[in-house]
Coordinates of C-alpha atoms and ligand atoms in Angstrom, one line a residue:
Chain A
X179 CA 29.9 -9.4 -55.3
X180 CA 30.9 -12.7 -57.0
X181 CA 29.0 -13.7 -60.3
X182 CA 29.7 -16.7 -62.4
X183 CA 28.5 -17.0 -65.6
X184 CA 28.4 -20.6 -67.3
X185 CA 28.2 -20.1 -71.0
X186 CA 28.5 -22.4 -74.2
X187 CA 28.6 -22.4 -77.7
X188 CA 25.8 -23.6 -80.0
X189 CA 25.3 -24.4 -83.8
X190 CA 25.1 -21.2 -85.6
X191 CA 21.3 -21.4 -87.3
X192 CA 21.9 -19.0 -90.3
X193 CA 24.2 -22.0 -91.5
X194 CA 23.0 -25.1 -93.3
X195 CA 22.5 -28.1 -90.7
X196 CA 22.7 -31.5 -91.8
X197 CA 22.6 -35.1 -89.9
X198 CA 25.5 -37.3 -89.7
X199 CA 25.7 -40.9 -90.7
X200 CA 24.3 -41.9 -87.7
X201 CA 21.0 -40.5 -88.3
X202 CA 20.7 -39.3 -84.9
X203 CA 23.0 -36.4 -84.3
X204 CA 24.2 -33.3 -86.3
X205 CA 26.9 -33.6 -88.3
X206 CA 29.5 -31.5 -86.7
X207 CA 32.0 -31.4 -89.6
X208 CA 30.8 -28.2 -91.0
X209 CA 29.0 -26.8 -87.8
X210 CA 30.0 -23.0 -87.3
X211 CA 29.5 -22.6 -83.2
X212 CA 28.6 -19.3 -81.8
X213 CA 28.0 -18.2 -78.2
X214 CA 24.6 -19.3 -77.2
X215 CA 22.6 -15.9 -77.4
X216 CA 20.8 -16.1 -74.0
X217 CA 24.1 -16.7 -72.5
X218 CA 25.4 -13.7 -74.3
X219 CA 22.6 -11.6 -72.6
X220 CA 23.6 -13.5 -69.2
X221 CA 27.3 -12.2 -69.5
X222 CA 26.1 -8.4 -70.2
X223 CA 23.8 -8.4 -67.2
X224 CA 26.5 -10.0 -65.2
X225 CA 29.0 -7.2 -66.3
X226 CA 26.1 -4.5 -65.6
X227 CA 25.5 -5.6 -62.1
X228 CA 29.4 -5.5 -61.7
X229 CA 29.4 -1.9 -62.8
X230 CA 26.6 -1.0 -60.8
X231 CA 27.6 -2.1 -57.3
X232 CA 31.4 -3.7 -58.1
X233 CA 32.3 -7.3 -57.6
X234 CA 33.7 -9.9 -59.9
X235 CA 32.8 -11.6 -62.9
X236 CA 33.9 -15.2 -63.7
X237 CA 33.0 -16.7 -67.2
X238 CA 33.2 -20.6 -67.3
X239 CA 32.8 -22.7 -70.4
X240 CA 33.7 -26.2 -71.8
X241 CA 36.2 -26.4 -74.2
X242 CA 35.3 -26.6 -77.8
X243 CA 36.7 -24.9 -81.1
X244 CA 36.2 -21.2 -80.8
X245 CA 35.9 -20.6 -77.0
X246 CA 39.0 -19.0 -76.8
X247 CA 38.0 -16.1 -78.8
X248 CA 34.6 -16.2 -77.0
X249 CA 36.4 -15.9 -73.3
X250 CA 39.0 -13.1 -74.9
X251 CA 35.6 -11.2 -76.0
X252 CA 34.1 -11.5 -72.9
X253 CA 37.1 -10.1 -71.3
X254 CA 37.2 -7.2 -73.4
X255 CA 33.6 -6.5 -72.3
X256 CA 34.6 -6.6 -68.7
X257 CA 34.8 -10.2 -67.6
X258 CA 37.8 -10.5 -64.8
X259 CA 38.3 -14.4 -64.7
X260 CA 38.0 -16.9 -67.7
X261 CA 37.7 -20.5 -67.0
X262 CA 37.9 -23.3 -69.7
X263 CA 36.9 -26.9 -68.3
X264 CA 39.0 -29.4 -70.0
X265 CA 37.5 -32.9 -70.4
X266 CA 35.5 -35.1 -73.1
X267 CA 33.5 -32.5 -74.7
X268 CA 34.3 -33.2 -78.1
X269 CA 31.0 -35.0 -78.9
X270 CA 29.0 -32.8 -77.0
X271 CA 27.7 -33.1 -73.8
X272 CA 24.1 -32.8 -72.6
X273 CA 23.0 -30.4 -70.1
X274 CA 22.8 -32.8 -67.1
X275 CA 26.5 -34.1 -67.6
X276 CA 27.3 -30.3 -67.9
X277 CA 25.5 -29.0 -64.9
X278 CA 27.4 -31.7 -62.7
X279 CA 30.3 -30.8 -63.8
X280 CA 29.7 -27.2 -63.5
X281 CA 28.3 -27.6 -60.0
X282 CA 31.6 -29.0 -59.0
X283 CA 33.8 -26.5 -60.0
X284 CA 31.0 -23.6 -59.3
X285 CA 30.7 -24.7 -55.9
X286 CA 34.7 -23.7 -55.2
X287 CA 34.2 -20.4 -56.6
X288 CA 31.5 -19.5 -53.9
X289 CA 29.2 -17.4 -56.1
X290 CA 26.7 -14.9 -54.9
X291 CA 24.8 -15.3 -58.0
X292 CA 24.9 -17.8 -61.2
X293 CA 23.7 -16.1 -64.2
X294 CA 22.8 -18.4 -67.2
X295 CA 21.2 -18.3 -70.6
X296 CA 17.2 -19.3 -70.0
X297 CA 18.0 -22.0 -72.8
X298 CA 19.8 -22.9 -75.7
X299 CA 18.2 -23.9 -78.9
X300 CA 19.7 -27.2 -78.7
X301 CA 18.8 -28.2 -75.3
X302 CA 17.1 -31.6 -75.4
X303 CA 17.2 -32.4 -71.5
X304 CA 15.7 -29.2 -70.0
X305 CA 17.8 -25.9 -69.7
X306 CA 21.0 -26.0 -67.6
X307 CA 20.1 -23.4 -64.9
X308 CA 17.5 -25.2 -62.9
X309 CA 19.6 -28.3 -62.9
X310 CA 22.6 -26.4 -61.8
X311 CA 20.5 -25.0 -59.2
X312 CA 19.5 -28.1 -58.0
X313 CA 22.9 -29.6 -57.9
X314 CA 24.4 -26.6 -55.9
X315 CA 21.3 -26.5 -53.6
X316 CA 20.2 -23.2 -54.6
X317 CA 17.3 -21.3 -55.7
X318 CA 16.3 -20.7 -59.2
X319 CA 14.3 -18.6 -61.7
X320 CA 14.2 -18.2 -65.1
X321 CA 12.8 -16.0 -67.9
X322 CA 14.5 -13.1 -66.1
X323 CA 15.1 -9.7 -67.9
X324 CA 16.1 -7.6 -65.1
X325 CA 18.2 -8.1 -61.7
X326 CA 18.5 -5.8 -58.7
X327 CA 20.8 -7.1 -55.8
X328 CA 20.0 -6.1 -52.5
X329 CA 21.9 -7.3 -49.6
X330 CA 21.5 -11.2 -49.5
X331 CA 18.6 -10.9 -52.0
X332 CA 18.2 -10.5 -55.5
X333 CA 14.9 -9.0 -56.9
X334 CA 13.9 -10.0 -60.6
X335 CA 12.0 -9.6 -63.2
X336 CA 10.6 -12.6 -64.5
X337 CA 8.3 -12.7 -67.7
X338 CA 5.2 -14.4 -68.4
X339 CA 3.6 -14.3 -71.8
X340 CA 2.2 -10.8 -73.2
X341 CA 4.5 -8.8 -71.7
X342 CA 3.3 -9.4 -68.0
X343 CA 6.2 -9.4 -65.2
X344 CA 6.3 -10.9 -61.8
X345 CA 8.7 -9.3 -59.4
X346 CA 10.3 -12.0 -57.4
X347 CA 12.9 -12.2 -54.5
X348 CA 15.4 -14.7 -54.2
X349 CA 17.8 -15.4 -51.3
X350 CA 21.1 -15.5 -52.2
X351 CA 23.1 -17.4 -53.6
X352 CA 20.8 -17.9 -56.5
X353 CA 20.9 -19.1 -60.0
X354 CA 19.0 -17.0 -62.5
X355 CA 18.0 -18.1 -66.1
X356 CA 18.6 -14.8 -68.2
X357 CA 16.2 -14.1 -71.1
X358 CA 17.4 -10.7 -72.0
X359 CA 19.9 -8.2 -70.0
X360 CA 18.7 -4.8 -69.1
X361 CA 20.6 -3.4 -72.4
X362 CA 21.4 -5.2 -75.4
X363 CA 24.9 -7.0 -75.1
X364 CA 27.7 -4.5 -75.8
X365 CA 29.7 -4.3 -78.7
X366 CA 33.7 -4.3 -78.1
X367 CA 35.8 -3.3 -81.0
X368 CA 38.4 -6.0 -82.4
X369 CA 41.2 -4.1 -81.3
X370 CA 40.2 -4.4 -77.7
X371 CA 39.5 -8.2 -78.2
X372 CA 43.4 -8.4 -79.4
X373 CA 44.1 -6.5 -76.3
X374 CA 42.5 -9.0 -74.0
X375 CA 44.4 -11.8 -75.9
X376 CA 47.7 -10.3 -74.6
X377 CA 46.7 -9.4 -71.3
X378 CA 43.8 -11.9 -70.1
X379 CA 44.6 -15.3 -68.7
X380 CA 42.6 -18.4 -69.5
X381 CA 42.8 -20.8 -66.7
X382 CA 42.3 -24.3 -67.2
X383 CA 40.3 -26.7 -65.1
X384 CA 39.8 -30.4 -65.5
X385 CA 36.3 -31.8 -66.0
X386 CA 36.6 -35.3 -65.3
X387 CA 34.1 -38.3 -65.5
X388 CA 30.9 -36.5 -67.4
X389 CA 27.8 -38.3 -66.4
X390 CA 24.9 -37.7 -68.7
X391 CA 22.2 -39.8 -66.8
X392 CA 18.9 -38.0 -67.0
X393 CA 19.1 -37.0 -70.6
X394 CA 16.9 -39.0 -73.4
X395 CA 18.7 -41.1 -75.9
X396 CA 18.1 -39.8 -79.5
X397 CA 17.1 -42.5 -82.0
X398 CA 16.8 -40.3 -85.1
X399 CA 17.1 -36.8 -86.0
X400 CA 15.0 -35.3 -89.3
X401 CA 14.4 -32.1 -90.8
X402 CA 10.6 -31.1 -90.2
X403 CA 8.2 -31.6 -92.9
X404 CA 5.6 -28.8 -93.6
X405 CA 2.1 -29.9 -93.8
X406 CA 1.9 -27.4 -96.9
X407 CA 5.3 -25.6 -98.0
X408 CA 5.0 -22.2 -98.8
X409 CA 4.6 -21.4 -102.6
X410 CA 7.9 -19.8 -103.5
X411 CA 8.0 -16.8 -105.6
X412 CA 11.5 -16.4 -107.8
X413 CA 12.7 -13.9 -110.0
X414 CA 14.5 -10.4 -109.4
X415 CA 12.9 -7.8 -106.9
X416 CA 10.9 -6.1 -109.4
X417 CA 9.0 -9.4 -110.4
X418 CA 8.6 -10.5 -107.0
X419 CA 7.3 -7.3 -105.8
X420 CA 4.8 -7.5 -108.8
X421 CA 3.5 -10.7 -107.6
X422 CA 3.0 -9.7 -103.9
X423 CA 1.3 -6.9 -105.1
X424 CA -1.1 -9.5 -106.8
X425 CA -1.4 -11.6 -103.9
X426 CA -2.3 -8.6 -101.8
X427 CA -5.0 -7.4 -103.8
X428 CA -6.1 -10.9 -104.1
X429 CA -6.4 -10.7 -100.3
X430 CA -8.1 -7.8 -100.2
X431 CA -5.4 -5.7 -98.3
X432 CA -4.7 -3.4 -101.3
Chain B
X215 CA 5.2 -47.2 -61.2
X216 CA 1.7 -47.1 -62.6
X217 CA 1.3 -46.3 -66.5
X218 CA -0.7 -42.9 -66.0
X219 CA 0.1 -39.5 -67.0
X220 CA 0.2 -36.8 -65.0
X221 CA -0.1 -33.0 -66.5
X222 CA 0.7 -30.0 -64.6
X223 CA -1.9 -27.7 -65.5
X224 CA -0.5 -24.2 -66.1
X225 CA -2.6 -21.0 -64.6
X226 CA -2.0 -17.8 -64.4
X227 CA -4.3 -15.5 -62.2
X228 CA -7.2 -17.4 -62.3
X229 CA -6.9 -18.5 -65.9
X230 CA -5.9 -21.8 -67.5
X231 CA -3.2 -21.3 -70.1
X232 CA -3.6 -22.8 -73.5
X233 CA -0.7 -24.8 -73.2
X234 CA -2.3 -26.8 -70.4
X235 CA -5.1 -27.9 -72.8
X236 CA -2.4 -28.9 -75.6
X237 CA -0.9 -31.0 -72.8
X238 CA -3.8 -32.9 -71.9
X239 CA -4.5 -33.6 -75.7
X240 CA -0.7 -34.9 -75.9
X241 CA -1.4 -36.7 -72.7
X242 CA -4.2 -38.6 -74.0
X243 CA -2.3 -39.9 -76.9
X244 CA 0.6 -41.1 -74.8
X245 CA -2.0 -42.8 -72.6
X246 CA -3.4 -44.6 -75.2
X247 CA 0.0 -46.1 -75.7
X248 CA 0.7 -46.7 -71.9
X249 CA -2.7 -47.6 -71.2
X250 CA -3.0 -45.7 -68.0
X251 CA -5.4 -42.6 -67.2
X252 CA -4.7 -39.0 -67.6
X253 CA -4.6 -36.9 -64.3
X254 CA -4.4 -33.3 -64.6
X255 CA -2.5 -31.7 -61.6
X256 CA -3.9 -28.4 -60.5
X257 CA -1.7 -26.4 -57.8
X258 CA -2.9 -23.3 -56.5
X259 CA -5.2 -21.6 -53.7
X260 CA -8.9 -21.5 -54.4
X261 CA -8.3 -23.1 -57.9
X262 CA -11.0 -25.8 -57.8
X263 CA -13.1 -23.8 -60.1
X264 CA -10.3 -23.9 -62.8
X265 CA -11.1 -28.0 -63.2
X266 CA -14.2 -27.7 -65.4
X267 CA -13.4 -27.9 -68.9
X268 CA -10.2 -30.1 -68.3
X269 CA -10.2 -33.2 -70.3
X270 CA -8.8 -35.4 -67.8
X271 CA -9.8 -38.8 -66.1
X272 CA -9.1 -37.0 -62.7
X273 CA -7.9 -33.7 -61.4
X274 CA -5.6 -33.9 -58.5
X275 CA -6.0 -30.5 -56.6
X276 CA -3.4 -29.4 -54.5
X277 CA -4.3 -26.3 -52.3
X278 CA -1.8 -24.1 -50.4
X279 CA -1.2 -20.5 -49.4
X280 CA 2.3 -20.8 -50.7
X281 CA 1.1 -22.1 -54.3
X282 CA -1.3 -19.0 -54.9
X283 CA 1.3 -17.3 -57.0
X284 CA 3.7 -19.2 -59.1
X285 CA 7.3 -19.9 -57.6
X286 CA 9.9 -22.5 -58.8
X287 CA 10.7 -23.6 -55.1
X288 CA 7.2 -24.2 -54.0
X289 CA 5.9 -25.9 -57.4
X290 CA 9.1 -28.2 -57.1
X291 CA 8.5 -29.2 -53.8
X292 CA 4.5 -30.0 -54.4
X293 CA 5.1 -31.8 -57.7
X294 CA 8.2 -33.9 -56.3
X295 CA 5.7 -35.0 -53.5
X296 CA 3.2 -36.2 -55.9
X297 CA 5.4 -37.9 -58.3
X298 CA 7.1 -40.1 -55.6
X299 CA 3.8 -41.1 -54.2
X300 CA 2.2 -42.0 -57.5
X301 CA 5.1 -42.7 -59.6
X302 CA 3.4 -42.1 -63.0
X303 CA 4.6 -43.1 -66.3
X304 CA 5.0 -39.4 -67.4
X305 CA 5.1 -36.0 -66.2
X306 CA 3.8 -33.3 -68.7
X307 CA 4.9 -29.6 -68.1
X308 CA 4.5 -26.5 -70.4
X309 CA 7.7 -25.6 -72.2
X310 CA 7.2 -22.1 -70.8
X311 CA 8.3 -19.5 -68.0
X312 CA 6.3 -22.0 -65.5
X313 CA 7.4 -25.3 -66.8
X314 CA 10.8 -24.8 -67.6
X315 CA 11.7 -23.5 -64.1
X316 CA 10.1 -26.8 -62.4
X317 CA 10.7 -29.7 -64.6
X318 CA 14.8 -29.3 -65.0
X319 CA 15.0 -28.6 -61.4
X320 CA 12.6 -31.7 -60.5
X321 CA 15.0 -33.7 -63.1
X322 CA 18.0 -33.1 -60.6
X323 CA 15.9 -33.4 -57.7
X324 CA 14.4 -36.7 -57.8
X325 CA 17.0 -38.3 -60.3
X326 CA 14.5 -38.4 -63.1
X327 CA 14.9 -38.1 -67.1
X328 CA 13.6 -35.5 -68.8
X329 CA 12.7 -34.4 -72.5
X330 CA 12.6 -30.9 -73.4
X331 CA 10.9 -29.2 -76.1
X332 CA 8.6 -32.2 -77.2
X333 CA 6.2 -31.1 -79.9
X334 CA 4.3 -34.2 -80.2
X335 CA 4.3 -38.2 -79.5
X336 CA 4.2 -40.8 -81.9
X337 CA 1.5 -43.6 -82.0
X338 CA 4.0 -45.9 -80.9
X339 CA 4.7 -43.7 -77.9
X340 CA 7.9 -42.1 -78.8
X341 CA 8.8 -38.7 -78.2
X342 CA 9.3 -36.0 -81.1
X343 CA 11.3 -32.9 -80.0
X344 CA 12.0 -29.9 -81.8
X345 CA 15.5 -28.2 -81.5
X346 CA 17.6 -25.4 -83.4
X347 CA 14.9 -22.8 -84.0
X348 CA 12.7 -25.2 -85.3
X349 CA 15.4 -26.7 -87.9
X350 CA 15.6 -30.0 -86.3
X351 CA 13.4 -32.8 -85.3
X352 CA 15.1 -35.3 -82.6
X353 CA 12.8 -38.8 -81.9
X354 CA 13.4 -41.2 -79.0
X355 CA 11.8 -43.9 -77.0
X356 CA 10.3 -42.4 -73.6
X357 CA 12.9 -42.7 -71.1
X358 CA 11.9 -44.9 -68.0
X359 CA 10.8 -45.0 -65.1
X360 CA 9.0 -41.8 -65.1
X361 CA 9.6 -39.3 -67.9
X362 CA 9.6 -35.7 -67.4
X363 CA 8.4 -33.9 -70.4
X364 CA 8.4 -30.1 -71.3
X365 CA 5.8 -29.6 -74.0
X366 CA 5.9 -27.1 -76.9
X367 CA 2.7 -25.9 -78.4
X368 CA 1.8 -26.8 -82.1
X369 CA 1.3 -30.4 -82.2
X370 CA -2.0 -30.6 -80.6
X371 CA -4.8 -28.3 -80.8
X372 CA -6.0 -26.6 -77.4
X373 CA -9.7 -28.0 -78.1
X374 CA -8.7 -31.5 -78.1
X375 CA -7.8 -30.8 -74.5
X376 CA -10.8 -29.6 -73.6
X377 CA -14.1 -31.5 -72.5
X378 CA -17.8 -30.5 -71.7
X379 CA -18.0 -32.9 -69.0
X380 CA -16.4 -31.6 -65.8
X381 CA -13.9 -34.3 -64.6
X382 CA -13.8 -35.7 -60.9
X383 CA -11.8 -33.6 -58.7
X384 CA -9.8 -35.3 -55.8
X385 CA -8.2 -33.2 -53.0
X386 CA -4.9 -34.2 -52.1
X387 CA -3.0 -32.5 -49.1
X388 CA -0.1 -30.5 -50.0
X389 CA 3.4 -31.6 -48.7
X390 CA 5.5 -29.1 -46.2
X391 CA 6.2 -26.2 -48.1
X392 CA 8.7 -24.4 -45.7
X393 CA 12.1 -22.9 -45.9
X394 CA 10.9 -21.3 -49.5
X395 CA 13.8 -19.3 -50.9
X396 CA 11.7 -17.5 -53.7
X397 CA 8.6 -15.2 -53.0
X398 CA 6.6 -12.9 -55.2
X399 CA 6.8 -9.2 -54.6
X400 CA 4.5 -7.8 -57.1
X401 CA 2.9 -8.2 -60.6
X402 CA 3.7 -5.3 -63.0
X403 CA 1.2 -5.1 -65.8
X404 CA 2.2 -4.9 -69.2
X405 CA 2.9 -1.4 -70.9
X406 CA -0.1 -0.4 -73.1
X407 CA 0.9 0.5 -76.5
X408 CA -0.4 2.8 -78.9
X409 CA -2.1 0.0 -81.1
X410 CA -3.4 -3.6 -80.0
X411 CA -1.3 -5.7 -82.5
X412 CA -3.7 -8.7 -81.6
X413 CA -6.3 -6.9 -83.4
X414 CA -4.5 -5.5 -86.4
X415 CA -5.6 -7.0 -89.7
X416 CA -2.4 -6.1 -91.6
X417 CA 0.9 -6.6 -90.0
X418 CA 4.3 -5.9 -91.1
X419 CA 6.8 -8.1 -89.2
X420 CA 10.5 -7.7 -88.7
X421 CA 13.2 -9.6 -87.5
X422 CA 16.8 -9.4 -86.9
X423 CA 17.6 -9.6 -90.9
X424 CA 16.7 -5.6 -90.9
X425 CA 20.1 -5.3 -89.3
X426 CA 20.1 -1.9 -87.7
X427 CA 17.5 0.7 -86.0
X428 CA 17.6 3.0 -89.0
X429 CA 16.5 0.2 -91.3
X430 CA 13.0 -0.2 -89.4
X431 CA 11.9 2.9 -91.7
X432 CA 12.0 0.3 -94.8
X433 CA 9.1 -1.5 -92.6
X434 CA 7.3 1.9 -91.4
X435 CA 7.5 3.0 -94.9
X436 CA 5.7 -0.1 -96.4
X437 CA 3.5 -0.3 -93.6
X438 CA 2.2 3.4 -94.0
X439 CA 1.8 2.8 -97.9
X440 CA -0.2 -0.5 -97.3
X441 CA -2.0 0.8 -94.1
X442 CA -0.7 -1.8 -92.1
X443 CA 1.1 -1.8 -88.5
X444 CA 4.9 -2.6 -87.8
X445 CA 5.6 -5.5 -85.2
X446 CA 8.7 -7.3 -84.5
X447 CA 10.2 -10.3 -83.3
X448 CA 12.2 -10.4 -79.9
X449 CA 15.8 -9.6 -81.1
X450 CA 14.3 -6.3 -82.5
X451 CA 12.6 -5.4 -79.3
X452 CA 15.5 -6.2 -77.2
X453 CA 17.7 -3.8 -79.0
X454 CA 15.0 -1.4 -78.1
X455 CA 14.5 -0.5 -81.7
X456 CA 10.4 -1.0 -81.0
X457 CA 8.4 -1.2 -77.9
X458 CA 7.6 -4.1 -76.2
X459 CA 3.9 -3.6 -77.4
X460 CA 4.9 -4.6 -80.7
X461 CA 6.4 -7.8 -79.8
X462 CA 4.9 -10.9 -81.3
X463 CA 5.6 -14.3 -79.8
X464 CA 5.7 -16.3 -76.8
X465 CA 6.9 -13.6 -74.4
X466 CA 4.6 -11.3 -76.4
X467 CA 1.3 -11.4 -78.3
X468 CA -0.1 -13.6 -80.3
X469 CA -1.8 -12.4 -83.7
X470 CA -4.3 -13.1 -85.9
X471 CA -4.2 -10.7 -88.7
X472 CA -5.6 -11.1 -92.5
X473 CA -2.0 -11.0 -93.5
X474 CA 1.0 -11.4 -91.6
X475 CA 4.3 -10.2 -93.7
X476 CA 7.5 -11.3 -92.3
X477 CA 10.4 -9.7 -93.3
X478 CA 14.0 -10.9 -92.0
X479 CA 12.4 -13.2 -89.3
X480 CA 13.5 -16.9 -89.3
X481 CA 10.2 -18.5 -87.7
X482 CA 11.7 -19.8 -84.5
X483 CA 9.4 -22.0 -82.4
X484 CA 8.7 -19.1 -80.0
X485 CA 7.7 -16.8 -82.8
X486 CA 5.9 -19.1 -84.8
X487 CA 3.5 -20.2 -82.0
X488 CA 2.1 -16.7 -81.9
X489 CA 1.4 -16.3 -85.7
X490 CA -0.1 -19.5 -86.9
X491 CA -3.8 -18.1 -86.4
X492 CA -2.9 -15.7 -89.2
X493 CA -5.0 -16.3 -92.3
X494 CA -1.9 -15.9 -94.7
X495 CA 1.6 -15.6 -93.7
X496 CA 3.8 -14.0 -96.6
X497 CA 7.7 -14.4 -95.8
X498 CA 10.9 -12.6 -97.1
X499 CA 14.0 -14.5 -95.8
X500 CA 17.2 -15.3 -98.0
X501 CA 17.7 -18.5 -96.1
X502 CA 15.3 -21.1 -98.3
X503 CA 15.8 -23.4 -95.3
X504 CA 14.1 -21.1 -92.7
X505 CA 11.2 -22.6 -90.9
X506 CA 9.1 -19.7 -91.5
X507 CA 8.4 -21.1 -94.8
X508 CA 7.1 -24.3 -93.3
X509 CA 4.0 -22.0 -92.0
X510 CA 3.9 -19.3 -94.6
X511 CA 1.6 -19.7 -97.5
X512 CA 3.7 -17.3 -100.0
X513 CA 7.6 -16.8 -99.6
X514 CA 10.6 -15.4 -101.5
X515 CA 14.3 -15.6 -100.8
X516 CA 14.9 -12.2 -102.4
X517 CA 17.1 -10.0 -100.4
X518 CA 14.7 -7.8 -98.3
X519 CA 17.0 -4.8 -98.8
X520 CA 16.3 -5.1 -102.7
X521 CA 12.7 -6.3 -102.2
X522 CA 11.3 -3.8 -99.8
X523 CA 12.0 -0.6 -101.2
X524 CA 10.7 -1.6 -104.6
X525 CA 7.4 -2.9 -103.2
X526 CA 6.8 0.1 -101.2
X527 CA 7.1 2.0 -104.3
X528 CA 4.7 -0.2 -106.3
X529 CA 2.1 -0.4 -103.6
X530 CA 2.3 3.6 -103.6
X531 CA 1.6 3.4 -107.3
X532 CA -1.3 0.8 -107.1
X533 CA -2.8 3.1 -104.5
X534 CA -2.4 6.5 -106.2
X535 CA -3.0 5.1 -109.6
Ligands
FAD210 C1 11.9 -18.2 -73.5 C2 12.0 -17.5 -74.9 C3 10.9 -16.7 -75.3 C4 11.2 -16.1 -76.4 N1 10.0 -15.5 -76.8 C5 10.0 -14.8 -78.3 C6 8.9 -14.0 -78.5 O1 7.9 -13.6 -78.1 N2 9.1 -13.5 -80.0 C7 10.3 -13.6 -80.6 O2 10.0 -13.3 -81.9 N3 10.9 -14.6 -80.4 C8 11.3 -14.8 -79.1 N4 12.2 -15.7 -78.5 C9 13.3 -15.8 -79.5 C10 13.6 -16.8 -80.6 O3 14.1 -18.1 -80.0 C11 14.6 -16.3 -81.7 O4 15.7 -16.1 -81.2 C12 13.8 -15.2 -82.5 O5 12.4 -15.6 -82.6 C13 14.6 -15.0 -83.5 O6 14.2 -13.9 -84.2 P1 14.4 -13.6 -85.7 O7 13.9 -14.3 -86.5 O8 14.1 -12.1 -85.8 O9 16.1 -13.6 -85.9 P2 16.9 -14.9 -86.6 O10 16.4 -15.8 -86.2 O11 18.4 -14.2 -86.2 O12 16.5 -14.5 -88.1 C14 16.9 -13.7 -88.9 C15 16.3 -14.0 -90.1 O13 16.7 -13.2 -91.3 C16 16.9 -13.7 -92.4 N5 17.9 -12.6 -93.2 C17 18.9 -12.1 -92.9 N6 19.5 -11.1 -93.7 C18 18.2 -10.9 -94.6 C19 17.9 -10.3 -95.8 N7 19.1 -9.4 -96.3 N8 17.1 -10.4 -96.6 C20 16.1 -11.4 -96.3 N9 16.1 -12.1 -95.0 C21 17.3 -12.0 -94.4 C22 18.2 -14.7 -92.1 O14 17.8 -16.0 -93.0 C23 17.2 -15.2 -90.8 O15 16.2 -16.5 -91.2 C24 12.3 -16.4 -77.7 C25 13.2 -16.9 -77.0 C26 13.1 -17.8 -75.6 C27 14.1 -18.5 -75.1

């Protein structure tokens, strides 16, 4: 089975986010990028499927600072092929542009399954998976947290609110938006990643003429103002704990 | 093109989802600006009974056996047909397991622009989307000719999208729904937990900040001392540290306790939407910019590993003494 996993880097939300001079985009200067959490789950799900029934896992990603390390880490976890798309990605691209260029490359790879993260936290023009599915002419299902491949079909678990699961059958080839892998993404030792750096090959492929049509134009970005910000309790743990005890008593839970 | 706003009503197994009412409320705000009507689109099989309290100028009902249960394939075809025929100014979907599967595919299918994660519309008609885990808002003009929108909850109350006056329902013929590549096999019911967190008055919630499975005991100890119940954000449940029955959020349960103590939880929209019914939220988070502080009543940036053990001791003292 041939599984392709498109992944991308997103801003690490633990870091402070600032808005640039244009007022309409994030300041990329200080952004720390990490793998989109759900793409990480998609990678894990692909490797689990390969371990279960054989095949090849190809990771494909637009070029950005830090992608080499991310690709080598995927290789250390069990990915077979690493592809870096080279193009005008510096100022970021929207999902419509990314999906169009990925579709061109992925078509040639003739996948049975394409696994993407169900969303990325900075998606503004919808999620990548359904766009990609449409450009590839494949069916799509998102919010997936379990996949079984059975001949030319995939049986997937799609999540609805409250823990309800719909078991759906899709004709392959198909694109799935992964919410969670069947197991948490595995940890790999740094030594294994270093090993991968020596032995794995990064293939570069051109991604010319990015076309962002279909995404909105952003006029302004801002930080949300709270209707009523929390009352912040400061001091050492002892002082804060005392105040919390007082609050619990006031609220009648202590 | 006309100026009407279409709302794709989300329903599951005979029940209209709250997000549908939120969308109707948003659609009315938008329609005031465009001068069009609000039309609810009800896709399914024998679903006319669901139209009763939808606050819409008209309900377009499309019935077909292939729409009886949700699949992206059939929904995309059905909504594409209506969109091409009526050319509304905007089509609203929930930013949900249903809407997200459909909206993006439709955007590529029809070559129409899409705006995701919209939280509200401004009076002038601009959209405001919520991104980066709730840390950033992005504003822009509604794209033309037909804007496909996925809406997150929080900007409008469901009651604003409900009406005592039943709307007019118009039957619309379904397009050809053949060659479908996605089919429903069965529903699998959620596993019942030992407690129903939706009914608990005191919840101690742990997030990724707790770091390891062993550290969950910090929350257990505090919960035991206070007489509360431990619940969690998605990453903690995905790690298998707590069962799914304890999951709070979009894919878990909505809760409404007297006190919700959030420990090492950032307050991402998918978590936040399910805790706003709490009477009081108290948050412990070292990041002063964490969105949880926008919905908490009390907060502290004290490290949880310093604070929680001390707090537990003091609770025990207060109870014992
Ligand atoms: C379709 C979909 C559905 C989802 N459904 C849900 C859902 O139902 N429920 C849900 O919770 N999430 C859900 N999510 C995931 C959601 O987007 C967030 O990723 C998740 O809520 C983040 O969990 P968290 O706050 O525990 O982790 P993080 O966002 O990583 O936050 C951890 C926080 O801990 C703080 N912290 C770290 N160390 C300490 C310390 N020592 N002391 C104090 N604070 C500390 C950090 O400052 C940070 O704010 C869903 C996502 C998608 C795409």
